[in-house]
PDB file of C-alpha atoms and ligand atoms in Angstrom:
ATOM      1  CA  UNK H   6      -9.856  -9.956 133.402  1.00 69.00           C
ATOM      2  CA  UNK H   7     -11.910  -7.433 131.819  1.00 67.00           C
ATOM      3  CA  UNK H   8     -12.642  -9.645 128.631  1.00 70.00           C
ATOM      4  CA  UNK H   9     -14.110 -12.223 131.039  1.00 76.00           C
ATOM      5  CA  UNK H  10     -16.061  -9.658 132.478  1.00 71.00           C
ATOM      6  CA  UNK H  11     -18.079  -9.610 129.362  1.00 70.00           C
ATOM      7  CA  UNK H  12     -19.510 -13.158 129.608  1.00 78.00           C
ATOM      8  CA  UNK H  13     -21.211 -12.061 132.528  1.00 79.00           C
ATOM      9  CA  UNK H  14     -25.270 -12.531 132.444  1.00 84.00           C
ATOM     10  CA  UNK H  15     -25.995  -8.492 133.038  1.00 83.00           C
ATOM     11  CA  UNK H  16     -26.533  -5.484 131.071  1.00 85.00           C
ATOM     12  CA  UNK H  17     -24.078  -4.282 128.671  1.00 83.00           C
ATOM     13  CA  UNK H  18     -22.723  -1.137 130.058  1.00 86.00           C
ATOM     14  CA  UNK H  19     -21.027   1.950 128.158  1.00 91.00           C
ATOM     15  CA  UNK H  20     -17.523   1.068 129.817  1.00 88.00           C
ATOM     16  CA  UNK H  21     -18.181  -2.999 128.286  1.00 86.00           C
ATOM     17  CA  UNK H  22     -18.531  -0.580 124.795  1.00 90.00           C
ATOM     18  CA  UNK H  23     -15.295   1.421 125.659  1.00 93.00           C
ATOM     19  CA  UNK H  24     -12.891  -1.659 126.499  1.00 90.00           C
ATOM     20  CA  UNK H  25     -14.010  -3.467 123.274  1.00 90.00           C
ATOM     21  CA  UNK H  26     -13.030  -1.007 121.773  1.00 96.00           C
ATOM     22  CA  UNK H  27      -9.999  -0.051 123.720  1.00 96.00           C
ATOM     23  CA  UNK H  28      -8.865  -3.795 122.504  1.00 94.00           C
ATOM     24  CA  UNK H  29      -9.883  -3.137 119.252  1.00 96.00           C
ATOM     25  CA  UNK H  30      -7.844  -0.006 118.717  1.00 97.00           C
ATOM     26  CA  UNK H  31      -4.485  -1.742 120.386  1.00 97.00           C
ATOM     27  CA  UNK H  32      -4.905  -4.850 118.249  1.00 97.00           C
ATOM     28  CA  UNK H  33      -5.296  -2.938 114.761  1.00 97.00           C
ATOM     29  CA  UNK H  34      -2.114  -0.688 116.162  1.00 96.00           C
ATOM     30  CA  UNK H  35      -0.163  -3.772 116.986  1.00 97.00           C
ATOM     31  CA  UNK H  36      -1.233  -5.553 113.779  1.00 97.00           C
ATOM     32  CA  UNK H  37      -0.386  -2.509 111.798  1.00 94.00           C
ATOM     33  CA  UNK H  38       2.837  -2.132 113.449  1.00 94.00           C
ATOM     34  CA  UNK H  39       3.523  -6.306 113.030  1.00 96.00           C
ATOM     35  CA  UNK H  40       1.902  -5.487 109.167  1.00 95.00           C
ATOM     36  CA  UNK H  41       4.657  -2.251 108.529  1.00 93.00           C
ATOM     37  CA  UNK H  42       7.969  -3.614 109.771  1.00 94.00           C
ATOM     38  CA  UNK H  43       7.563  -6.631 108.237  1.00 95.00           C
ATOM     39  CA  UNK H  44       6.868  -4.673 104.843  1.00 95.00           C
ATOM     40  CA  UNK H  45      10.183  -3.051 105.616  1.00 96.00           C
ATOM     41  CA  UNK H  46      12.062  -5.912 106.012  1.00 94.00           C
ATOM     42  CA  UNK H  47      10.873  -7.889 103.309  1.00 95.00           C
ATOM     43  CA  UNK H  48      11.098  -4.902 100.410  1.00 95.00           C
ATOM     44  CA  UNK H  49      13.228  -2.707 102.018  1.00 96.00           C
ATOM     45  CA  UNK H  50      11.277   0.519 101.638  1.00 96.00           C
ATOM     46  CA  UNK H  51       8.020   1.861 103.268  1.00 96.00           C
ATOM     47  CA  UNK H  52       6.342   5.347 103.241  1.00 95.00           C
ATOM     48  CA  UNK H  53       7.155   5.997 106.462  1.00 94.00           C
ATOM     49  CA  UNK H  54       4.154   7.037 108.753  1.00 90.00           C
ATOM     50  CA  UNK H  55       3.083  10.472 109.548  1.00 87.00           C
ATOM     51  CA  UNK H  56       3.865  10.364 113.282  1.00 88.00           C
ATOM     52  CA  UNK H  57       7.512  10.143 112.203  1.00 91.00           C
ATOM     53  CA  UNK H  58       7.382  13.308 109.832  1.00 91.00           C
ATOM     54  CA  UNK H  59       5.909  16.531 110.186  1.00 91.00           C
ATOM     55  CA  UNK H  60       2.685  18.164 109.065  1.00 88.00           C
ATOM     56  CA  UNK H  61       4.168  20.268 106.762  1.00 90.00           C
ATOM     57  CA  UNK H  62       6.834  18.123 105.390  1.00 91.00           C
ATOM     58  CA  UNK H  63       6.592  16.195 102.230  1.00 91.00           C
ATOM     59  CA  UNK H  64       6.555  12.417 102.487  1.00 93.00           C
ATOM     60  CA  UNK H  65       8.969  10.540 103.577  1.00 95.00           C
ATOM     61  CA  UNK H  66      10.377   6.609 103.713  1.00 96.00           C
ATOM     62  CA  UNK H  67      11.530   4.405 106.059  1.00 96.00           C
ATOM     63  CA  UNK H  68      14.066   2.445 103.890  1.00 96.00           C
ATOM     64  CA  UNK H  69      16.525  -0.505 105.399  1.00 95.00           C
ATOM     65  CA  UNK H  70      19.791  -0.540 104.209  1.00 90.00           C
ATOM     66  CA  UNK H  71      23.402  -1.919 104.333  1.00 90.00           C
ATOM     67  CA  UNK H  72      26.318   0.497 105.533  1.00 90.00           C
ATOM     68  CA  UNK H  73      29.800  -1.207 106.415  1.00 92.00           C
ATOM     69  CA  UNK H  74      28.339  -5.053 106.757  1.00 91.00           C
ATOM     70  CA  UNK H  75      24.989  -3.539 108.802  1.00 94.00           C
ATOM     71  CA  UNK H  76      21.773  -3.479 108.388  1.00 92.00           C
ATOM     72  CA  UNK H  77      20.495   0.216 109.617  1.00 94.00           C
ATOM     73  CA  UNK H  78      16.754   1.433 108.978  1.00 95.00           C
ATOM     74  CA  UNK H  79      16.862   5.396 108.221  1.00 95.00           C
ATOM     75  CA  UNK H  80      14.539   7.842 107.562  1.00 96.00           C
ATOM     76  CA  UNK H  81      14.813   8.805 103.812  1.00 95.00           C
ATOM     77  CA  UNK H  82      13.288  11.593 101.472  1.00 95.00           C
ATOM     78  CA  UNK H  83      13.158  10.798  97.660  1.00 95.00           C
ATOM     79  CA  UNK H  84      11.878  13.335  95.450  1.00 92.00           C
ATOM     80  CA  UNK H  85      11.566  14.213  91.775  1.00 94.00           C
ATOM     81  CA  UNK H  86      10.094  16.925  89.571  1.00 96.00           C
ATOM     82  CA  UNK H  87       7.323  15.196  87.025  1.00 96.00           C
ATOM     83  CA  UNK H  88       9.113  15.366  83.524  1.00 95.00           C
ATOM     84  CA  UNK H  89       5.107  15.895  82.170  1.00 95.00           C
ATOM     85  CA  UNK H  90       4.581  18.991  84.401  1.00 96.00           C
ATOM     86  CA  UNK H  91       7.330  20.190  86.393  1.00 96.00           C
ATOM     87  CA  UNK H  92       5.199  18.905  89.507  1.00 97.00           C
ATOM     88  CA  UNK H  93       6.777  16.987  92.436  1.00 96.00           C
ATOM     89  CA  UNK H  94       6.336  13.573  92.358  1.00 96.00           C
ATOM     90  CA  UNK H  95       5.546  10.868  95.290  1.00 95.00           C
ATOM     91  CA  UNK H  96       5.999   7.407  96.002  1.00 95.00           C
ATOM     92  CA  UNK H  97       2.693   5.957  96.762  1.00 95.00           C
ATOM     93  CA  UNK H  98       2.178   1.847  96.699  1.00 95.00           C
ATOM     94  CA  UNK H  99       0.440   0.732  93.557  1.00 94.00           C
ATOM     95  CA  UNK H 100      -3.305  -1.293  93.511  1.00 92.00           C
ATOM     96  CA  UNK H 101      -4.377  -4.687  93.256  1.00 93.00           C
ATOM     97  CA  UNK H 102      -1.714  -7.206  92.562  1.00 94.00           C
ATOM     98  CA  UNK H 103       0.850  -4.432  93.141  1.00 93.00           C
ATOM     99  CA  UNK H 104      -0.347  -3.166  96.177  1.00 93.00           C
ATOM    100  CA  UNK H 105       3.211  -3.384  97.968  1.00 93.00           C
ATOM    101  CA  UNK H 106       5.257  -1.752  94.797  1.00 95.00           C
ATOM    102  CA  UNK H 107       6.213   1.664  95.094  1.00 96.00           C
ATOM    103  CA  UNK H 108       5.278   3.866  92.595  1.00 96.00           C
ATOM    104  CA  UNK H 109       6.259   7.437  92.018  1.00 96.00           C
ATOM    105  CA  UNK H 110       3.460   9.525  91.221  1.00 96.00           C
ATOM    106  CA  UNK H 111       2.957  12.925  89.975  1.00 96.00           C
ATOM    107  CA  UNK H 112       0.791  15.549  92.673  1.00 96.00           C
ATOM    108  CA  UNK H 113      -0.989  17.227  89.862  1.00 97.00           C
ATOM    109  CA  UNK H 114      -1.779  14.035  88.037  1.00 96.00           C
ATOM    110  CA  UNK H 115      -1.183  10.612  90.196  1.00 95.00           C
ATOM    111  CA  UNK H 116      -3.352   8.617  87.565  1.00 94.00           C
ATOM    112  CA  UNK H 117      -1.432   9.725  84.561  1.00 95.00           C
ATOM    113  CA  UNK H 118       1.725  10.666  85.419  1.00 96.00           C
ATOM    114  CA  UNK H 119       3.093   7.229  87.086  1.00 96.00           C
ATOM    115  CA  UNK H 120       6.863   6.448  87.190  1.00 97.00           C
ATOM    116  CA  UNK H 121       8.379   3.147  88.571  1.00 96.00           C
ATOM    117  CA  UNK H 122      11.035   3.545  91.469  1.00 95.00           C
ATOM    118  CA  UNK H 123      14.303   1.884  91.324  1.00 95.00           C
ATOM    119  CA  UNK H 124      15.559   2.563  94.954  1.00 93.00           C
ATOM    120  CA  UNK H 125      18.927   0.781  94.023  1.00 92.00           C
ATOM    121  CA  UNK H 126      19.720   2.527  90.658  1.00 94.00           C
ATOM    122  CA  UNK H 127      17.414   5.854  91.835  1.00 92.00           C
ATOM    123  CA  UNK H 128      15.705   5.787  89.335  1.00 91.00           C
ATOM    124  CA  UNK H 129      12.586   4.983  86.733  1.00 92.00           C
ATOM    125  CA  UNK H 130      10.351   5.263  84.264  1.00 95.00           C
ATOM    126  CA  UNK H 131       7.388   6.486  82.749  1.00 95.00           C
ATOM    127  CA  UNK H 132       4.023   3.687  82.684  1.00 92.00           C
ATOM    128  CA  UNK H 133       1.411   5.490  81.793  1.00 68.00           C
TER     129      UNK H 133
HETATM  130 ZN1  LIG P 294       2.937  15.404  86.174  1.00 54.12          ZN
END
């Protein structure tokens, strides 16, 4: 009803302005959310969003796996100290073509210090 309301031949008004963007805002969350689980499903592991995690808390992932014949999504943490420079290391997705591969990546140097992640086998090793 309100989208129809903007065909109407009158002024634009600041509320016209606020439900645009009011649909605007709950399309790109909905998309997002579509965009995210379907991430998770298809490769198993996402960084799992900050409204899940605290401010304080290192990064976590939401990760799908099997347990007893199910398929269970849990809230994971994986960590690791940078062999380079004792700093902690993250997962972060990679760039370009490998924009939905998880890479682990050192704090103190994310550009130099990049690991690939093995979430079966925990474990990986040293690109750059
Ligand atoms: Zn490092």
């Amino acid at each position: 009803m309100g989208w129809l309301r903007l065909f109407e031949n009158r002024p634009l008004s600041t509320l016209d302005l606020a439900f645009v963007m009011f649909v605007v805002g709950i399309g790109w969350v909905t998309w997002d959310f579509i965009r995210t689980t379907w991430w998770l499903l298809a490769d198993r592991i996402i960084p799992a969003s900050e409204m899940l995690i605290s401010w304080g808390e290192p990064p976590a992932q939401l990760e799908s796996f099997k347990e007893s014949g199910t398929r269970l999504i849990g809230l994971v943490r994986y960590s690791a100290t940078c062999p380079e420079c004792a700093a902690a290391i993250e997962l972060r997705y990679g760039q370009a073509h490998q924009r939905r591969r998880l890479f682990g990546c050192c704090v103190e140097a994310p550009h130099e210090h990049v690991f690939t992640f093995d979430r079966v086998k925990r474990q990986g090793w040293r690109i750059h």
